[in-house]
Coordinates of C-alpha atoms in Angstrom, one line a residue:
Chain C
M65 CA 67.1 -17.3 29.6
F66 CA 68.4 -15.8 32.9
R67 CA 70.4 -18.8 33.9
N68 CA 73.6 -17.9 32.2
I69 CA 74.8 -15.2 34.5
T70 CA 78.0 -16.3 36.2
I71 CA 79.4 -13.3 38.0
G72 CA 78.8 -14.1 41.6
Q73 CA 77.6 -17.6 40.9
Y74 CA 78.8 -20.0 43.5
I75 CA 79.5 -23.7 42.6
P76 CA 79.2 -25.8 45.7
G77 CA 82.3 -27.9 46.5
D78 CA 84.3 -29.1 49.4
S79 CA 87.9 -28.5 48.4
V80 CA 90.4 -26.7 50.6
V81 CA 89.8 -23.5 48.6
H82 CA 86.1 -23.7 49.3
K83 CA 86.7 -24.2 53.0
L84 CA 89.1 -21.3 53.5
D85 CA 88.0 -18.6 55.8
P86 CA 86.2 -16.0 53.7
R87 CA 88.2 -13.1 55.3
I88 CA 91.5 -14.8 54.2
K89 CA 90.1 -15.4 50.8
I90 CA 89.1 -11.8 50.3
I91 CA 92.5 -10.6 51.6
I92 CA 94.3 -13.1 49.3
T93 CA 92.3 -11.9 46.3
F94 CA 93.2 -8.3 47.2
I95 CA 96.9 -9.2 47.4
F96 CA 96.7 -11.1 44.1
I97 CA 95.2 -8.0 42.4
V98 CA 97.9 -5.7 43.8
A99 CA 100.5 -8.3 42.7
I100 CA 99.3 -8.5 39.1
F101 CA 99.4 -4.8 38.8
F102 CA 103.0 -4.8 40.2
I103 CA 104.2 -7.1 37.5
N104 CA 106.1 -5.2 34.8
K105 CA 107.7 -7.9 32.7
L106 CA 105.9 -10.6 30.7
S107 CA 107.9 -13.2 32.5
G108 CA 106.3 -12.1 35.8
Y109 CA 103.0 -13.4 34.6
I110 CA 104.3 -17.0 34.8
F111 CA 104.0 -16.8 38.5
A112 CA 100.4 -15.5 38.3
V113 CA 99.5 -18.2 35.8
L114 CA 101.0 -20.9 38.0
Y115 CA 99.2 -19.5 41.1
L116 CA 95.8 -19.4 39.3
Y117 CA 96.4 -22.8 37.9
L118 CA 97.1 -24.1 41.4
V119 CA 93.9 -22.6 42.8
I120 CA 91.8 -23.8 39.9
A121 CA 93.2 -27.3 40.1
I122 CA 92.7 -27.6 43.9
S123 CA 89.2 -26.1 43.8
K124 CA 88.3 -28.3 40.8
T125 CA 86.5 -25.4 39.2
P126 CA 85.4 -26.3 35.7
F127 CA 87.4 -24.1 33.3
S128 CA 84.2 -23.3 31.3
Y129 CA 82.7 -21.4 34.2
I130 CA 85.8 -19.2 34.4
L131 CA 85.6 -18.5 30.7
K132 CA 81.9 -17.7 31.1
G133 CA 82.8 -15.1 33.7
L134 CA 85.1 -13.4 31.1
R135 CA 82.4 -13.2 28.5
P136 CA 80.5 -10.2 29.8
V137 CA 83.7 -8.0 30.1
I138 CA 85.0 -8.7 26.6
I139 CA 83.9 -5.3 25.4
I140 CA 85.6 -3.5 28.2
L141 CA 88.7 -5.6 27.6
L142 CA 88.7 -4.8 23.8
L143 CA 88.1 -1.1 24.6
T144 CA 91.0 -0.9 27.1
V145 CA 93.4 -2.8 24.9
S146 CA 92.6 -0.7 21.8
L147 CA 92.7 2.7 23.7
N148 CA 96.1 1.8 25.1
M149 CA 97.4 0.5 21.8
F150 CA 96.4 3.6 19.7
F151 CA 96.8 6.4 22.1
T152 CA 100.0 5.8 24.0
P153 CA 102.8 8.1 22.8
G154 CA 106.5 7.2 22.8
G155 CA 108.5 4.4 21.4
T156 CA 109.0 3.6 17.7
V157 CA 106.0 3.7 15.4
L158 CA 105.2 0.2 14.1
Y159 CA 102.1 0.9 12.1
T160 CA 100.0 3.9 11.1
L161 CA 96.4 3.9 10.2
G162 CA 95.2 7.4 9.5
P163 CA 95.5 9.4 12.7
L164 CA 96.1 6.3 14.7
K165 CA 99.6 5.1 15.5
V166 CA 100.7 1.9 17.0
T167 CA 103.9 2.4 18.9
T168 CA 106.1 -0.1 20.7
S169 CA 105.2 1.3 24.1
G170 CA 101.6 1.4 23.2
L171 CA 101.6 -2.2 22.2
R172 CA 103.4 -3.1 25.4
L173 CA 100.9 -1.2 27.6
A174 CA 98.0 -2.7 25.7
V175 CA 99.3 -6.2 26.3
F176 CA 99.9 -5.5 30.0
M177 CA 96.5 -3.9 30.6
G178 CA 94.8 -6.7 28.8
L179 CA 96.6 -9.4 30.8
R180 CA 96.0 -7.5 34.0
L181 CA 92.2 -7.2 33.3
I182 CA 92.0 -10.9 32.4
F183 CA 93.8 -11.9 35.6
L184 CA 91.8 -9.6 37.7
I185 CA 88.5 -11.0 36.4
I186 CA 89.7 -14.6 36.7
G187 CA 91.0 -14.0 40.2
T188 CA 87.8 -12.3 41.5
S189 CA 85.5 -14.8 39.8
L190 CA 87.5 -17.6 41.4
L191 CA 86.7 -15.9 44.8
T192 CA 82.9 -15.8 44.0
L193 CA 82.8 -19.2 42.4
T194 CA 84.3 -20.9 45.4
T195 CA 82.7 -18.8 48.2
S196 CA 79.0 -18.9 49.0
P197 CA 77.5 -15.4 48.9
I198 CA 76.6 -15.7 52.5
S199 CA 80.1 -16.4 53.8
L200 CA 81.4 -13.8 51.4
T201 CA 79.3 -11.0 53.0
D202 CA 80.2 -12.5 56.4
G203 CA 83.9 -12.0 55.5
I204 CA 83.3 -8.5 54.2
E205 CA 81.5 -7.6 57.4
H206 CA 84.4 -8.7 59.5
I207 CA 86.9 -6.9 57.3
L208 CA 84.9 -3.7 57.5
K209 CA 84.3 -3.9 61.2
P210 CA 87.4 -1.9 62.3
F211 CA 86.1 0.9 60.1
S212 CA 82.8 1.1 61.9
R213 CA 84.4 3.5 64.5
I214 CA 84.8 6.0 61.7
G215 CA 81.2 5.6 60.7
V216 CA 81.2 2.8 58.2
P217 CA 78.0 0.9 58.7
A218 CA 79.7 -2.5 58.3
H219 CA 76.9 -4.7 59.6
E220 CA 74.1 -2.8 57.8
L221 CA 76.1 -3.0 54.5
A222 CA 76.6 -6.7 55.0
M223 CA 73.0 -7.2 55.8
M224 CA 71.9 -5.3 52.7
M225 CA 74.2 -7.4 50.6
T226 CA 73.0 -10.6 52.1
I227 CA 69.4 -9.7 51.5
A228 CA 70.1 -8.5 48.0
L229 CA 71.9 -11.7 47.2
R230 CA 69.3 -13.8 48.8
F231 CA 66.6 -12.3 46.7
I232 CA 68.3 -12.5 43.3
P233 CA 67.2 -16.1 42.6
T234 CA 63.7 -15.3 44.0
L235 CA 63.3 -12.3 41.7
I236 CA 64.6 -14.2 38.7
E237 CA 62.1 -17.0 39.4
E238 CA 59.3 -14.4 39.9
T239 CA 60.3 -12.7 36.6
E240 CA 60.1 -16.0 34.7
K241 CA 56.8 -16.8 36.3
I242 CA 55.2 -13.4 35.4
M243 CA 56.6 -13.6 31.9
K244 CA 55.1 -16.9 31.4
A245 CA 51.8 -15.8 32.8
Q246 CA 51.7 -12.8 30.5
M247 CA 52.8 -14.9 27.6
A248 CA 49.9 -17.2 28.3
R249 CA 47.8 -14.0 27.8
G250 CA 49.4 -13.5 24.4
A251 CA 52.1 -11.0 25.5
D252 CA 55.1 -10.9 23.2
F253 CA 58.5 -10.1 24.7
E254 CA 60.7 -11.1 21.8
S255 CA 59.7 -9.3 18.6
G256 CA 59.2 -5.8 17.5
N257 CA 61.4 -2.7 17.6
I258 CA 62.9 -1.1 20.7
V259 CA 59.9 1.1 21.5
K260 CA 57.5 -1.8 21.2
R261 CA 59.7 -4.0 23.3
A262 CA 60.1 -1.4 26.0
K263 CA 56.3 -1.0 26.1
G264 CA 56.0 -4.8 26.2
L265 CA 57.9 -4.8 29.4
V266 CA 55.2 -2.9 31.4
P267 CA 53.1 -6.0 32.0
L268 CA 56.2 -7.6 33.4
L269 CA 57.7 -4.8 35.4
V270 CA 54.6 -3.6 37.2
P271 CA 53.8 -6.9 38.8
L272 CA 57.5 -7.5 39.5
F273 CA 57.8 -4.2 41.4
I274 CA 54.6 -4.7 43.3
S275 CA 55.8 -8.1 44.4
A276 CA 59.3 -6.9 45.3
F277 CA 57.8 -4.2 47.5
R278 CA 55.4 -6.7 49.1
R279 CA 58.3 -9.0 49.8
A280 CA 60.4 -6.2 51.3
D281 CA 57.6 -5.2 53.5
E282 CA 57.0 -8.8 54.7
L283 CA 60.7 -9.3 55.3
A284 CA 60.9 -6.1 57.3
V285 CA 58.0 -7.1 59.5
A286 CA 59.4 -10.6 59.9
M287 CA 62.8 -9.2 61.0
E288 CA 61.3 -6.7 63.4
S289 CA 59.0 -9.2 65.0
R290 CA 62.2 -11.1 65.8
C291 CA 63.6 -8.0 67.4
Y292 CA 66.2 -7.2 64.7
R293 CA 67.8 -3.9 65.5
G294 CA 71.0 -3.7 63.5
G295 CA 74.4 -5.0 64.4
Q296 CA 74.8 -4.0 68.0
N297 CA 75.7 -6.8 70.3
R298 CA 74.6 -9.4 67.8
T299 CA 76.2 -12.8 68.2
R300 CA 76.5 -15.3 65.5
M301 CA 75.8 -19.0 65.3
K302 CA 78.8 -19.7 63.0
Q303 CA 81.9 -17.9 64.3
L304 CA 84.7 -17.5 61.8
K305 CA 87.9 -19.0 62.9
I306 CA 91.3 -19.0 61.3
Q307 CA 92.5 -22.5 60.7
P308 CA 96.0 -23.8 59.8
R309 CA 95.0 -24.2 56.2
D310 CA 94.3 -20.4 56.1
Y311 CA 97.9 -19.7 57.1
E312 CA 99.1 -22.2 54.5
A313 CA 97.1 -20.5 51.8
L314 CA 98.4 -17.1 52.9
A315 CA 101.9 -18.5 52.8
V316 CA 101.5 -19.8 49.3
T317 CA 100.2 -16.4 48.2
L318 CA 103.1 -14.6 49.8
I319 CA 105.5 -16.8 48.0
M320 CA 103.9 -15.8 44.8
V321 CA 104.2 -12.2 45.7
L322 CA 107.8 -12.6 46.6
L323 CA 108.5 -14.2 43.3
I324 CA 106.8 -11.4 41.5
V325 CA 108.8 -8.8 43.5
W326 CA 112.0 -10.7 42.8
N327 CA 111.1 -10.8 39.1
R328 CA 110.5 -7.1 39.0
V329 CA 113.5 -5.9 41.0
W330 CA 116.3 -8.4 40.3
T331 CA 115.7 -9.8 36.9
W332 CA 115.2 -8.2 33.5
Chain K
M289 CA 40.0 -30.0 20.7
P290 CA 41.2 -33.3 22.0
I291 CA 44.6 -33.3 23.7
K292 CA 47.1 -36.2 23.2
V293 CA 50.4 -36.4 25.0
E294 CA 52.9 -39.0 24.0
N295 CA 56.0 -40.0 25.9
L296 CA 56.6 -36.5 27.2
S297 CA 59.8 -36.0 29.1
F298 CA 61.2 -32.7 30.4
V299 CA 64.6 -32.0 32.1
Y300 CA 65.2 -28.7 33.9
N301 CA 68.7 -27.2 33.5
E302 CA 69.7 -29.9 31.1
G303 CA 73.5 -30.3 30.8
T304 CA 74.3 -28.5 34.1
P305 CA 75.1 -29.9 37.5
Y306 CA 71.6 -28.8 38.5
A307 CA 69.7 -31.0 36.0
T308 CA 66.5 -32.4 37.3
V309 CA 64.0 -34.6 35.6
A310 CA 60.6 -33.0 36.0
L311 CA 58.6 -35.2 33.7
N312 CA 59.4 -38.8 32.8
N313 CA 57.7 -40.5 29.9
V314 CA 54.2 -39.1 30.4
T315 CA 51.4 -40.3 28.1
F316 CA 47.7 -39.6 28.2
E317 CA 44.7 -38.4 26.2
I318 CA 41.9 -35.9 27.0
Q319 CA 38.7 -36.0 25.0
D320 CA 36.4 -33.0 24.1
E321 CA 34.3 -31.6 27.0
E322 CA 36.1 -33.6 29.6
F323 CA 36.8 -32.1 33.1
V324 CA 40.1 -33.4 34.1
G325 CA 41.8 -33.2 37.5
I326 CA 45.5 -33.4 37.9
I327 CA 46.7 -34.2 41.4
G328 CA 50.1 -34.6 42.9
H329 CA 52.5 -33.3 45.5
T330 CA 54.6 -30.2 45.1
G331 CA 57.3 -31.1 42.7
S332 CA 55.4 -34.0 41.2
G333 CA 55.5 -32.3 37.8
K334 CA 51.9 -31.0 37.5
S335 CA 52.8 -27.4 36.8
T336 CA 55.6 -28.4 34.4
L337 CA 53.1 -30.6 32.6
I338 CA 50.4 -28.0 32.1
Q339 CA 53.0 -25.4 30.9
H340 CA 53.8 -27.8 28.0
L341 CA 50.2 -27.8 26.9
N342 CA 50.3 -24.2 25.7
G343 CA 53.9 -24.1 24.5
L344 CA 55.4 -22.2 27.4
L345 CA 57.9 -25.1 27.9
K346 CA 59.4 -27.2 25.1
P347 CA 59.6 -30.9 25.9
T348 CA 63.0 -32.5 26.1
S349 CA 61.5 -35.4 24.2
G350 CA 58.0 -36.6 23.3
K351 CA 55.0 -35.1 21.4
I352 CA 51.9 -33.1 22.2
Y353 CA 49.0 -33.0 19.9
I354 CA 46.2 -30.5 20.3
N355 CA 43.3 -31.1 17.9
G356 CA 45.7 -33.4 15.9
V357 CA 48.4 -30.7 15.5
D358 CA 51.8 -31.4 17.0
I359 CA 52.5 -28.2 19.0
T360 CA 56.2 -29.2 19.5
D361 CA 56.7 -28.6 15.8
K362 CA 58.6 -25.4 15.3
K363 CA 56.4 -24.3 12.5
V364 CA 53.3 -24.0 14.7
S365 CA 52.6 -20.5 15.9
L366 CA 52.7 -20.2 19.6
K367 CA 50.1 -17.4 19.5
D368 CA 47.6 -19.7 17.9
I369 CA 48.1 -22.3 20.6
R370 CA 47.8 -19.8 23.4
K371 CA 44.6 -18.5 21.8
E372 CA 43.1 -22.0 22.1
V373 CA 44.7 -23.1 25.4
G374 CA 44.0 -20.7 28.2
L375 CA 46.3 -21.2 31.2
V376 CA 45.5 -19.6 34.6
F377 CA 48.7 -19.7 36.7
Q378 CA 48.9 -20.2 40.4
Y379 CA 48.1 -17.0 42.3
P380 CA 47.1 -15.3 39.0
E381 CA 46.3 -12.1 40.8
Y382 CA 50.1 -11.3 40.9
Q383 CA 50.1 -10.8 37.1
L384 CA 47.6 -7.9 37.2
F385 CA 49.2 -4.7 36.1
E386 CA 46.9 -2.3 34.3
E387 CA 45.3 0.9 35.7
T388 CA 41.8 -0.4 35.5
I389 CA 40.1 -3.8 35.7
F390 CA 38.7 -3.3 32.2
K391 CA 42.1 -2.7 30.7
D392 CA 43.6 -5.7 32.5
I393 CA 41.0 -8.1 31.3
A394 CA 41.4 -6.6 27.8
F395 CA 45.1 -7.3 27.7
G396 CA 44.7 -10.9 26.4
P397 CA 42.0 -10.1 23.7
T398 CA 44.1 -7.0 22.7
N399 CA 47.1 -9.2 22.1
L400 CA 44.9 -11.4 19.9
G401 CA 44.4 -8.4 17.7
L402 CA 40.6 -8.2 18.0
S403 CA 38.5 -5.2 17.1
E404 CA 37.6 -2.7 19.9
E405 CA 33.9 -3.6 19.9
E406 CA 34.8 -7.3 20.1
I407 CA 37.2 -6.6 23.0
E408 CA 34.7 -4.6 24.9
K409 CA 32.0 -7.3 24.4
R410 CA 34.4 -10.0 25.6
V411 CA 35.6 -8.1 28.6
Y412 CA 32.1 -7.5 29.9
E413 CA 31.1 -11.0 29.1
A414 CA 34.1 -12.4 31.1
M415 CA 33.3 -10.1 34.0
D416 CA 29.7 -11.4 34.0
I417 CA 30.9 -15.0 34.0
V418 CA 33.3 -14.6 36.9
G419 CA 30.8 -12.4 38.8
I420 CA 32.6 -9.1 38.8
S421 CA 30.1 -6.3 38.7
R422 CA 30.4 -4.1 35.6
E423 CA 30.5 -1.0 37.8
L424 CA 34.0 -2.0 38.9
A425 CA 35.3 -1.8 35.3
D426 CA 37.0 1.5 35.8
K427 CA 38.5 0.7 39.2
S428 CA 42.1 -0.2 39.8
P429 CA 42.6 -4.0 40.1
F430 CA 44.7 -3.3 43.1
E431 CA 41.9 -1.8 45.1
V432 CA 39.6 -4.8 45.3
S433 CA 39.7 -7.9 47.6
G434 CA 42.0 -10.9 47.1
G435 CA 39.2 -13.2 45.9
Q436 CA 38.0 -10.5 43.4
K437 CA 41.5 -10.0 42.1
R438 CA 41.7 -13.7 41.4
R439 CA 38.4 -13.7 39.6
I440 CA 39.6 -10.7 37.5
A441 CA 42.7 -12.6 36.6
I442 CA 40.6 -15.6 35.5
A443 CA 38.4 -13.3 33.5
G444 CA 41.5 -12.1 31.7
I445 CA 42.0 -15.6 30.4
L446 CA 38.3 -16.3 29.7
A447 CA 38.1 -13.1 27.6
M448 CA 40.5 -14.8 25.2
K449 CA 37.8 -17.5 24.7
P450 CA 40.0 -20.5 24.9
R451 CA 38.7 -23.9 24.0
I452 CA 40.8 -25.5 26.6
L453 CA 41.0 -24.0 30.1
I454 CA 43.7 -25.0 32.4
L455 CA 43.8 -23.8 36.0
D456 CA 46.8 -24.3 38.3
E457 CA 45.6 -24.4 42.0
P458 CA 42.9 -21.8 41.5
T459 CA 41.8 -22.0 45.1
A460 CA 45.3 -21.7 46.7
G461 CA 45.3 -19.2 49.6
L462 CA 41.6 -18.5 49.5
D463 CA 39.2 -18.9 52.5
P464 CA 36.6 -21.7 52.3
K465 CA 33.9 -19.4 50.9
G466 CA 36.2 -18.1 48.3
R467 CA 37.3 -21.6 47.3
E468 CA 33.7 -22.7 47.0
E469 CA 32.8 -19.8 44.8
I470 CA 35.8 -20.2 42.5
L471 CA 35.2 -24.0 42.1
N472 CA 31.5 -23.6 41.4
K473 CA 32.3 -20.9 38.9
I474 CA 34.7 -23.2 37.2
K475 CA 32.2 -26.0 37.0
E476 CA 29.6 -23.5 35.8
I477 CA 31.9 -22.3 33.0
H478 CA 32.7 -25.8 32.0
D479 CA 29.1 -26.8 31.8
K480 CA 28.0 -23.8 29.9
Y481 CA 30.9 -23.5 27.4
K482 CA 31.7 -27.2 27.1
M483 CA 35.4 -26.5 27.0
I484 CA 38.0 -29.0 28.1
T485 CA 38.8 -28.0 31.7
I486 CA 41.9 -29.1 33.4
L487 CA 42.1 -28.4 37.2
V488 CA 45.4 -28.8 39.0
S489 CA 45.1 -29.2 42.7
H490 CA 46.4 -31.1 45.6
S491 CA 43.0 -31.3 47.3
M492 CA 41.3 -34.6 46.5
E493 CA 38.0 -33.2 47.7
D494 CA 38.1 -30.4 45.1
I495 CA 38.9 -32.7 42.3
A496 CA 36.7 -35.6 43.2
R497 CA 33.6 -33.5 43.0
F498 CA 33.9 -32.3 39.4
A499 CA 36.4 -34.3 37.5
D500 CA 35.4 -36.9 34.8
K501 CA 39.0 -38.1 34.8
I502 CA 41.8 -37.9 37.3
I503 CA 45.5 -38.0 36.6
V504 CA 47.6 -38.7 39.6
M505 CA 51.2 -37.5 39.3
N506 CA 54.1 -38.6 41.4
K507 CA 57.8 -37.8 40.9
G508 CA 57.3 -36.8 37.2
R509 CA 55.3 -39.8 36.2
I510 CA 51.6 -40.6 35.9
E511 CA 50.9 -43.0 38.7
I512 CA 47.2 -43.6 38.2
I513 CA 44.8 -42.4 35.5
G514 CA 41.1 -43.0 35.3
T515 CA 37.6 -42.0 36.5
P516 CA 37.5 -40.8 40.1
R517 CA 36.0 -44.1 41.2
E518 CA 38.7 -46.0 39.5
V519 CA 41.4 -43.8 41.1
F520 CA 40.0 -43.9 44.6
R521 CA 39.8 -47.7 44.5
E522 CA 43.6 -47.6 44.7
A523 CA 43.4 -45.9 48.1
E524 CA 46.5 -47.7 49.5
K525 CA 48.6 -46.6 46.5
L526 CA 47.4 -43.0 47.0
E527 CA 48.1 -43.1 50.7
K528 CA 51.6 -44.3 50.0
M529 CA 52.1 -41.2 47.9
G530 CA 50.8 -39.2 50.8
L531 CA 47.7 -38.1 48.9
G532 CA 44.9 -40.1 50.4
V533 CA 41.3 -40.1 49.2
P534 CA 38.5 -37.7 50.0
Q535 CA 37.3 -38.0 53.6
I536 CA 33.9 -39.3 52.6
T537 CA 35.5 -42.0 50.5
S538 CA 37.7 -43.1 53.4
L539 CA 34.6 -43.1 55.7
A540 CA 32.8 -45.4 53.2
R541 CA 35.8 -47.7 53.2
E542 CA 35.9 -47.8 57.0
L543 CA 32.2 -48.5 57.1
Q544 CA 32.5 -51.3 54.6
K545 CA 35.2 -52.9 56.7
K546 CA 32.7 -52.8 59.6
G547 CA 30.2 -54.7 57.5
V548 CA 28.0 -51.9 56.3
T549 CA 26.8 -52.5 52.7
I550 CA 28.2 -49.5 51.0
P551 CA 30.5 -49.4 47.9
E552 CA 34.1 -48.4 48.6
D553 CA 34.2 -45.9 45.8
I554 CA 31.8 -43.3 47.2
L555 CA 32.7 -39.8 46.0
T556 CA 30.2 -37.3 47.4
I557 CA 28.5 -36.8 50.7
E558 CA 25.0 -37.1 49.0
E559 CA 25.9 -40.5 47.7
A560 CA 27.1 -41.7 51.1
K561 CA 24.0 -40.4 52.7
E562 CA 21.8 -42.4 50.4
Y563 CA 23.7 -45.6 51.1
I564 CA 23.9 -45.0 54.9
I565 CA 20.1 -44.3 55.1
R566 CA 19.3 -47.3 53.0
Y567 CA 21.6 -49.4 55.3
L568 CA 20.1 -48.0 58.5
R569 CA 16.5 -48.6 57.2
G570 CA 17.5 -52.1 56.2
T571 CA 18.8 -53.1 59.6
K572 CA 15.9 -51.6 61.4
N573 CA 13.5 -53.6 59.3
V574 CA 15.3 -56.7 60.3

């Protein structure tokens, strides 16, 4: 029942996209997001679509996984689209429904916001689908490192993320186990009204919290007994190194950006 | 309440890249009052198998009959199955959650919708069976020792008065004294209440002592099934699976190879003692 969460779910693979340096991948994703918000004509999205298609094709990511990533944000998407559609003033009125008016500029904005959100989610889920959580946090740590001079705890943040990610599957497994154990004692998690269901969660949540705290304690002891004391002077086994393929990926991304800029500035 | 399992197969994460076959065409029968041991390595499918017996998992294919009723049928109420089939999970003390020991043991019976007097009667009865003093009833289950916690958790299942009791590695993580206590308790309960008892373990010693029937699982299949003697006669096969036979059985086999007249399917130390003494007296007389 918990197995259909895709945001942040990595599919192992060994395509070029999978092998890219996580720092470059994060930067590329960032550039991509800025670019899709820079587009101001529908024709500009052709380049974004082509670019995404290229990434999906090279990484061989099953399209169904990408669609699954879109499912949880459908409500936000619908909300954004309808807010923009009904509450943007200006332009000619196309349709009136009581106090709500659909104008040309509203429709235009709605379409753009919708497309932007969809591309944003596809782009970021491609990042998480092709990058293992560990290398992702590694990349984030490196990118944040320059900011540690101004007090950003880059290493600590990355360590917290790594631990959190590491324990998601463990906690899911634990939840399933405790649920089953309580179901074997006749607990019912599925029927009844909200109050009854919320009460029914107590036998699940209490043991889950206890075991989470126990695990946290054990982990802290294990880390301290191996002399962990934060990020200072820590070396790593796997050093991140920029490869030629990283420059190539960056180049392809820049071409896409240039095409989008060209589309915005010189065509109409 | 005899159990009959026919061609049971189960696939985890079916239809995803992570699909794994956990059970492959498993068929067996358990008669009333039997004490059955299920043995196998981690990942051999033991835990998956027992979770099918009270409807926590639905088989990918195959049928499970309990008392002649097919529990894979959608019309069968899971509550009724779980009332009859009590399942004690591995490390059951991690499921404790109530403020007092009494309330925790009462959780199962309460879910069955019993009257308050009946619940109270059953809780104290269960506490007596597992050997938890009634004075502890109002203590928090988190204040007592690990062995006691486990016994409280087992009492929580016993209070539901199941007619089939399944225990998944009930001795895992306990010290030798705790193991001995729990195992003897289980045997005692079995003898007193005559319920079908299924004990999952990877210790041959534990299982050999009590089981009437042993099911040896390997890679999701039943490799050997039979009485302990029948099973331990296949020592080579067991060793190939990395399971081995109880130490005393393997001693008897070694002695037999050296020419001592002793059967190779010895199960207990007492038995071996008899034969060895008889053999020693025999040779002395010659």
